[in-house]
Each structure stands twice: as C-alpha cells, then as structure tokens.
PDB file of C-alpha atoms in Angstrom:
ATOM      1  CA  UNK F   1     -12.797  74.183  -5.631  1.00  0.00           C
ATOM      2  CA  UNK F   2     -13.915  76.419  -7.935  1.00  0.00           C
ATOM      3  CA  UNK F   3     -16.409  79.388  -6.658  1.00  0.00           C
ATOM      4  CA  UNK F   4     -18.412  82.488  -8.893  1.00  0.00           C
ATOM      5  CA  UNK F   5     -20.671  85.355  -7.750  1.00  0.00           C
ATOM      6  CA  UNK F   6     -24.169  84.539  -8.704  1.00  0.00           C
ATOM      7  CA  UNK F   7     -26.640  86.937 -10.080  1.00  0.00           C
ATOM      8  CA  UNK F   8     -30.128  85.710  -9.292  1.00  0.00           C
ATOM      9  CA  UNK F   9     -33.328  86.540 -11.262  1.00  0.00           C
ATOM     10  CA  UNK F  10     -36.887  85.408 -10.386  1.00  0.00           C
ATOM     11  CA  UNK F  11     -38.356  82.892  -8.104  1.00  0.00           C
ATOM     12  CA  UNK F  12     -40.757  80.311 -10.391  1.00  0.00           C
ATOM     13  CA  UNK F  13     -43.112  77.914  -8.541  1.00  0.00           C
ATOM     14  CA  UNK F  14     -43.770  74.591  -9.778  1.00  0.00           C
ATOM     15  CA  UNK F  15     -46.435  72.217  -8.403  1.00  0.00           C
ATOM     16  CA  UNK F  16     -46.403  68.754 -10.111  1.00  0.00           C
ATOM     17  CA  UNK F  17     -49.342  66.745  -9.756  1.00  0.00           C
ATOM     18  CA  UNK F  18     -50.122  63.024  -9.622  1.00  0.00           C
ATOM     19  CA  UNK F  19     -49.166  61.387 -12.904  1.00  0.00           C
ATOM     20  CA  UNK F  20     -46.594  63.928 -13.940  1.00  0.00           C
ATOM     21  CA  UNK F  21     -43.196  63.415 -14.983  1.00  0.00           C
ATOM     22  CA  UNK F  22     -40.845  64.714 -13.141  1.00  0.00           C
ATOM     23  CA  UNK F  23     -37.600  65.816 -15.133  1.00  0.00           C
ATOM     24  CA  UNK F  24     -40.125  66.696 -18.430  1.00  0.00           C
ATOM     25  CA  UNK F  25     -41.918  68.955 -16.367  1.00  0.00           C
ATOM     26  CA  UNK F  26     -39.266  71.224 -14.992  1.00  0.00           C
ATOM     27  CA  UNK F  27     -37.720  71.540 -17.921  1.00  0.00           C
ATOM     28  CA  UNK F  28     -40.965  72.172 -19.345  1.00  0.00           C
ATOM     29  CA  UNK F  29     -41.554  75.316 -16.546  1.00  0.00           C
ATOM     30  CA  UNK F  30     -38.277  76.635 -17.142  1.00  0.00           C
ATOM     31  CA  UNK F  31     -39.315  76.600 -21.349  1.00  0.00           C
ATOM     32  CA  UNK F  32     -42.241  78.564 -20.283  1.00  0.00           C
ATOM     33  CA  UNK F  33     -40.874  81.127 -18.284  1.00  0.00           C
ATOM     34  CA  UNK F  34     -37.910  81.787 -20.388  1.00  0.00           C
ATOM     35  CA  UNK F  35     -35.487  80.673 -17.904  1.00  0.00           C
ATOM     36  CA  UNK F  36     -32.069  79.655 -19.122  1.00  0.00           C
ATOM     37  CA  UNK F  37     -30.737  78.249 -15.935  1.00  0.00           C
ATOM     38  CA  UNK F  38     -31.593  77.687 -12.156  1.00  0.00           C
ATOM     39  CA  UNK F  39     -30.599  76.382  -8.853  1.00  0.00           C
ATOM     40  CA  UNK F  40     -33.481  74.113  -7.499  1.00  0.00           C
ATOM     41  CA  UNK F  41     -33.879  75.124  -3.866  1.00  0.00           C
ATOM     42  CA  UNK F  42     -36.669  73.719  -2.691  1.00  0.00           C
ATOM     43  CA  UNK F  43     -37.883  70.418  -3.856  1.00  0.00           C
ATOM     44  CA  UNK F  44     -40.752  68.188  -2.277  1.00  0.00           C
ATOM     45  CA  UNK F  45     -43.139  65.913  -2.086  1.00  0.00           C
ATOM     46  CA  UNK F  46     -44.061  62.204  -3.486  1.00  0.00           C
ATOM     47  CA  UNK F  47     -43.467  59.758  -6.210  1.00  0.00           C
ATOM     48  CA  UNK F  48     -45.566  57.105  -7.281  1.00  0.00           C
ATOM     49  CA  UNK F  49     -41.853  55.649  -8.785  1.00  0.00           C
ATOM     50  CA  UNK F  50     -38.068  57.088  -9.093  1.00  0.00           C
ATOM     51  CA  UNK F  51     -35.347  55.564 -10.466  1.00  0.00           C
ATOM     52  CA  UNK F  52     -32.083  56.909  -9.185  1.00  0.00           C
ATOM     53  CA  UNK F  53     -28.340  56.519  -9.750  1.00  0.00           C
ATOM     54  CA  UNK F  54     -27.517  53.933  -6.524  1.00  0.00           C
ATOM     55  CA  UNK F  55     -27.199  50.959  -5.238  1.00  0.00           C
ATOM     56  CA  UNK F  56     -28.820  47.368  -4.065  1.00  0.00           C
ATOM     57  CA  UNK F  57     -25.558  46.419  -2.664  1.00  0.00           C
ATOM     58  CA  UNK F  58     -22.632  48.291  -1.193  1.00  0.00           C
ATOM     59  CA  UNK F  59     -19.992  49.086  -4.109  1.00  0.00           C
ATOM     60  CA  UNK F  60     -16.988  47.890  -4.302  1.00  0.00           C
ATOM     61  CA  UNK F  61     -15.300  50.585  -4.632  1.00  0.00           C
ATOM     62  CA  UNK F  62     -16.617  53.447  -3.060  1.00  0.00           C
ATOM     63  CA  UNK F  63     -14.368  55.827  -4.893  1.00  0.00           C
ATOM     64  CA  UNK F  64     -15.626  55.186  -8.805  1.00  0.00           C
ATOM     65  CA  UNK F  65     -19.367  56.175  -9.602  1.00  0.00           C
ATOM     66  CA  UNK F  66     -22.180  54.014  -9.668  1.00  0.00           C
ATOM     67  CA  UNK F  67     -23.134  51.843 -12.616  1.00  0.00           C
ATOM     68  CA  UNK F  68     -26.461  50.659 -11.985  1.00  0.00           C
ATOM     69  CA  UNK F  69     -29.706  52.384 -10.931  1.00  0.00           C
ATOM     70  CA  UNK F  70     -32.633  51.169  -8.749  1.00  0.00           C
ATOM     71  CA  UNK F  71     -36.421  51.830  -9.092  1.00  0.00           C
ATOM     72  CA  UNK F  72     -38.447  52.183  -5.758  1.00  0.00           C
ATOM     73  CA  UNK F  73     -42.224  52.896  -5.627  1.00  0.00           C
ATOM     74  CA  UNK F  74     -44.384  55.242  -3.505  1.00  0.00           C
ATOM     75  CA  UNK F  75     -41.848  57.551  -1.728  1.00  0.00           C
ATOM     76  CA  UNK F  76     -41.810  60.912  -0.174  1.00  0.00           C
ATOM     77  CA  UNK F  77     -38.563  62.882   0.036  1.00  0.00           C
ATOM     78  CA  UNK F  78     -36.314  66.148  -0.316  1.00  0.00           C
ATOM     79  CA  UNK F  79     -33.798  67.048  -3.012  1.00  0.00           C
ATOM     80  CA  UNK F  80     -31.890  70.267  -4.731  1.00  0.00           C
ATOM     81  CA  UNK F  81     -30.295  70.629  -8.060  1.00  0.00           C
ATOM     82  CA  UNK F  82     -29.679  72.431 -11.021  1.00  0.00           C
ATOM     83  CA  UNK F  83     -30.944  73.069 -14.493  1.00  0.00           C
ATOM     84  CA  UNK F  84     -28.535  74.576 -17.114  1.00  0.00           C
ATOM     85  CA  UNK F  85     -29.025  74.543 -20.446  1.00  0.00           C
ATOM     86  CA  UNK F  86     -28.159  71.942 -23.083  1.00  0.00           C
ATOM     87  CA  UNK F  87     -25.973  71.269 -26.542  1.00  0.00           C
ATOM     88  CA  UNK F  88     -29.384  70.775 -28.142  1.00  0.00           C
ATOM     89  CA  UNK F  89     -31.217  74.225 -26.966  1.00  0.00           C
ATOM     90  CA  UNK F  90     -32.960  72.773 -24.355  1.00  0.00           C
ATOM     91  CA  UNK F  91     -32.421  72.050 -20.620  1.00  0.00           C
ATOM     92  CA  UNK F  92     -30.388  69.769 -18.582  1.00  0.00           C
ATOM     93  CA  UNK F  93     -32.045  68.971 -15.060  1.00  0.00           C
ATOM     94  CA  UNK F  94     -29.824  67.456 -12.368  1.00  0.00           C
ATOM     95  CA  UNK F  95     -31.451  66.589  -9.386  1.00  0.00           C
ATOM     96  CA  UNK F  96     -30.058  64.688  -6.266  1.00  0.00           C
ATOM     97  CA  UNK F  97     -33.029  63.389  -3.232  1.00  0.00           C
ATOM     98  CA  UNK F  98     -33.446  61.247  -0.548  1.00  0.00           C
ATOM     99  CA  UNK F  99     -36.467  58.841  -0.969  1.00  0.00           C
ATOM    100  CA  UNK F 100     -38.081  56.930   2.376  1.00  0.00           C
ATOM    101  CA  UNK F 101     -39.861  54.009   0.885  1.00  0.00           C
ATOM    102  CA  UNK F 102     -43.642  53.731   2.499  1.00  0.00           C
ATOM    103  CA  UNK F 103     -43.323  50.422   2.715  1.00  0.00           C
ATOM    104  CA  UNK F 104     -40.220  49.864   4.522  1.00  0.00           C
ATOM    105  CA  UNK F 105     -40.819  52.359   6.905  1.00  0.00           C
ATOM    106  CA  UNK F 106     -39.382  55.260   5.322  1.00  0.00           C
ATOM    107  CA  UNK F 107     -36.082  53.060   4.275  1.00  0.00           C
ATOM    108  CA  UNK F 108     -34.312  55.897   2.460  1.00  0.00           C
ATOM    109  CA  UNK F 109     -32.655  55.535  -0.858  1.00  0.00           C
ATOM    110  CA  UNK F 110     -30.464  58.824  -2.147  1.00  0.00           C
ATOM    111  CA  UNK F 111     -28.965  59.615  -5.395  1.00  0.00           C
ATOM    112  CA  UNK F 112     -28.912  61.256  -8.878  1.00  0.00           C
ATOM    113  CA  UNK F 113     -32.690  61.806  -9.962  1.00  0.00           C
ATOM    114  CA  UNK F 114     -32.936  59.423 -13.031  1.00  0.00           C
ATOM    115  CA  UNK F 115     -36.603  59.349 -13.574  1.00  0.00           C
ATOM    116  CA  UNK F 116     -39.472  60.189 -11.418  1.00  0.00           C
ATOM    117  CA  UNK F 117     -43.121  60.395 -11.808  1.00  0.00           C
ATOM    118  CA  UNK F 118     -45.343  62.428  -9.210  1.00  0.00           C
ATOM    119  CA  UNK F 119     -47.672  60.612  -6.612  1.00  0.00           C
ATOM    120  CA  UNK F 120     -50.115  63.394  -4.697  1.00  0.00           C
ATOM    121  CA  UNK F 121     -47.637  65.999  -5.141  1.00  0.00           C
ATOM    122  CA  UNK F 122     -44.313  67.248  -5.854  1.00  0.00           C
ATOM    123  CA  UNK F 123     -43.221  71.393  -4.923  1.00  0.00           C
ATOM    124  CA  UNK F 124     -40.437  73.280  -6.390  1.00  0.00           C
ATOM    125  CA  UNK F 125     -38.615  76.538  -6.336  1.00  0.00           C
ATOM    126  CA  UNK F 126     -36.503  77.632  -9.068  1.00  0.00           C
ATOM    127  CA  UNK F 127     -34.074  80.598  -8.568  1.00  0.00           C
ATOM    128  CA  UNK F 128     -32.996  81.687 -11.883  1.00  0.00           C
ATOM    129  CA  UNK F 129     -29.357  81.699 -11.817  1.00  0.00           C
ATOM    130  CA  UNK F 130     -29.080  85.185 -14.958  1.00  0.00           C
ATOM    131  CA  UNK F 131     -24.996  84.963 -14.145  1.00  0.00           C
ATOM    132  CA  UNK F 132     -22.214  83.345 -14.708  1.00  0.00           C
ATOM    133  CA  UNK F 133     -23.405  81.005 -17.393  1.00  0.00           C
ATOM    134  CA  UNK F 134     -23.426  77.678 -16.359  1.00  0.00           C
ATOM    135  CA  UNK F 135     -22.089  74.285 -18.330  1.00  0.00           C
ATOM    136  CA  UNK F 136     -21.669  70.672 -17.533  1.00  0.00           C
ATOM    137  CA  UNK F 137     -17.950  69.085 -18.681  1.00  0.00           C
ATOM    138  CA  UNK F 138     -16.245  66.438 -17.511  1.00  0.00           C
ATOM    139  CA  UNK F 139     -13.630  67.133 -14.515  1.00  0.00           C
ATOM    140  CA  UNK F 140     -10.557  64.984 -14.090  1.00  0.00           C
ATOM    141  CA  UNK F 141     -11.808  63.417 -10.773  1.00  0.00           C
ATOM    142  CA  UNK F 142     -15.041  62.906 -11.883  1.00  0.00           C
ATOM    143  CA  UNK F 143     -14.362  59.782 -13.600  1.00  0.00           C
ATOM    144  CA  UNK F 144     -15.885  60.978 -16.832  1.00  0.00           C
ATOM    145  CA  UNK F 145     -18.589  62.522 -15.047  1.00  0.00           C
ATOM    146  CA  UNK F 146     -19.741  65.731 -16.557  1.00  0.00           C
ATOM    147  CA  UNK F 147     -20.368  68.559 -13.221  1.00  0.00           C
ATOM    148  CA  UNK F 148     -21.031  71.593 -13.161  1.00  0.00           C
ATOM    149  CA  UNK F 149     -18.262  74.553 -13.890  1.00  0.00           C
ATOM    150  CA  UNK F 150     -18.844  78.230 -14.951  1.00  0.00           C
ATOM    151  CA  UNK F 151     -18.055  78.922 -18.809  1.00  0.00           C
ATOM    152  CA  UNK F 152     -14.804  81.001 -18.329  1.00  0.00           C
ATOM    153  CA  UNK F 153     -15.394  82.739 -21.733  1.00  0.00           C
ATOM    154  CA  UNK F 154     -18.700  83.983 -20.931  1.00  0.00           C
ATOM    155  CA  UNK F 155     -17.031  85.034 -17.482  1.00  0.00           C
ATOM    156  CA  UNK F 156     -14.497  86.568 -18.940  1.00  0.00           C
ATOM    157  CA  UNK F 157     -16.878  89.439 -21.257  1.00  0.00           C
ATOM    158  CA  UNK F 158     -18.601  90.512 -18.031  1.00  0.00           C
TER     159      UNK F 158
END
C-alpha cells in the first residue's frame, strides 16, 4: 500500500455532449484549464458505444489481466479515475465504469475505459490533484501493468 497527502486545487466541470469523444475530451478540458493532473470524482451519463478492458467469457485465470476488450452500444453508467500527465506533454486519462446495456436490461459490463463516445450526455468533475506529482510505472504485481505511484523525487523537494 502506498498512501500521500493530497493537495487539491480547483473543481472543473465537464459536460460532454452527444457525439463527443470521451477520453479526447477530458484531456482536452484539462489542456484548457491548465490542469496538470486530477482525480475524476464524479463521472456520468451515456454512451452511444464504449469499448472497455473485459470480458465475453469468464478468464481463465482470474489472477493475470485481461487481454481482450469488448464494445457495447447505448449504455448509461458511473465511473472514477485519474488523469496524470504523460511522457509526451500531454495527459494520460484512466477511467474505470460500470455500463448497463439498454438492451439487455441494464446487463452491466465494468472495466478500464478504452474508448467511449457520448450518447445524450456524459458529466464530470475534476479535482485538480496540485500535490504530490503523480506517474504511472509498472508495479511488480501488476503484471506489467503501469498504476499509479507518487514520483518520490518530486516528493522528496517538498
């Protein structure tokens, strides 16, 4: 486990309309508003398609991460994240939900936020995250994964 204080900045609202993509656009609003990092606390609303990180059929083995991805079509769901910055200068957004399917009933799917493009509506909240920086590396248990971890340099000069 690894834990760090967080200093929070501002509050920026994002609505996403019908026809926008998802991922683009919050890294897009966090361009704009000159934020370097977040936490994603609220996120809402509908997709006219998401493909996610999961699976048709159980794995198996539950223990090593997913390989494949599925696409489902006009859902409405609830997720959180994070968006820290990237080797290129831009942002990295990570974003987990859980997606009932319209058609099935609200079947949920659930996983890591590969794609999505809004249906009617999608609403965010970003909470600037101003401290400890933030960076993605792999972890040993992760499988190769890269998660999230505080820079310990960075930590270290405050």
């Amino acid at each position: 486990m690894r834990t760090s204080e967080v200093v929070a900045g501002r509050r920026i609202l994002v609505v996403l309309h019908s026809g926008d993509d998802v991922i683009a656009s919050l890294a897009e609003a966090c361009r704009r508003h000159g934020v370097a990092q977040a936490a994603v606390t609220t996120f809402s609303g509908a997709f006219r398609r998401a493909r996610l990180i999961a699976a048709s059929e159980p794995p198996l083995d539950p223990e090593v991460p997913l390989p494949d991805s599925v696409e489902v079509a006009y859902t409405e769901g609830v997720g959180s994240g994070t968006v820290t910055a990237d080797e290129a200068g831009g942002h990295a957004v990570h974003i987990h939900v859980a997606l009932g399917a319209k058609d099935r009933s609200g079947r949920a799917v659930a996983g890591h936020l590969l794609a999505g493009e809004a249906h009617y509506v999608i609403e965010i909240v970003l909470e600037e995250i101003l401290a400890p920086r933030l960076v993605r590396r792999p972890h040993p248990d992760s499988h190769g994964i890269a998660i999230l971890d505080v820079d310990d340099a960075a930590e270290s000069r405050r």
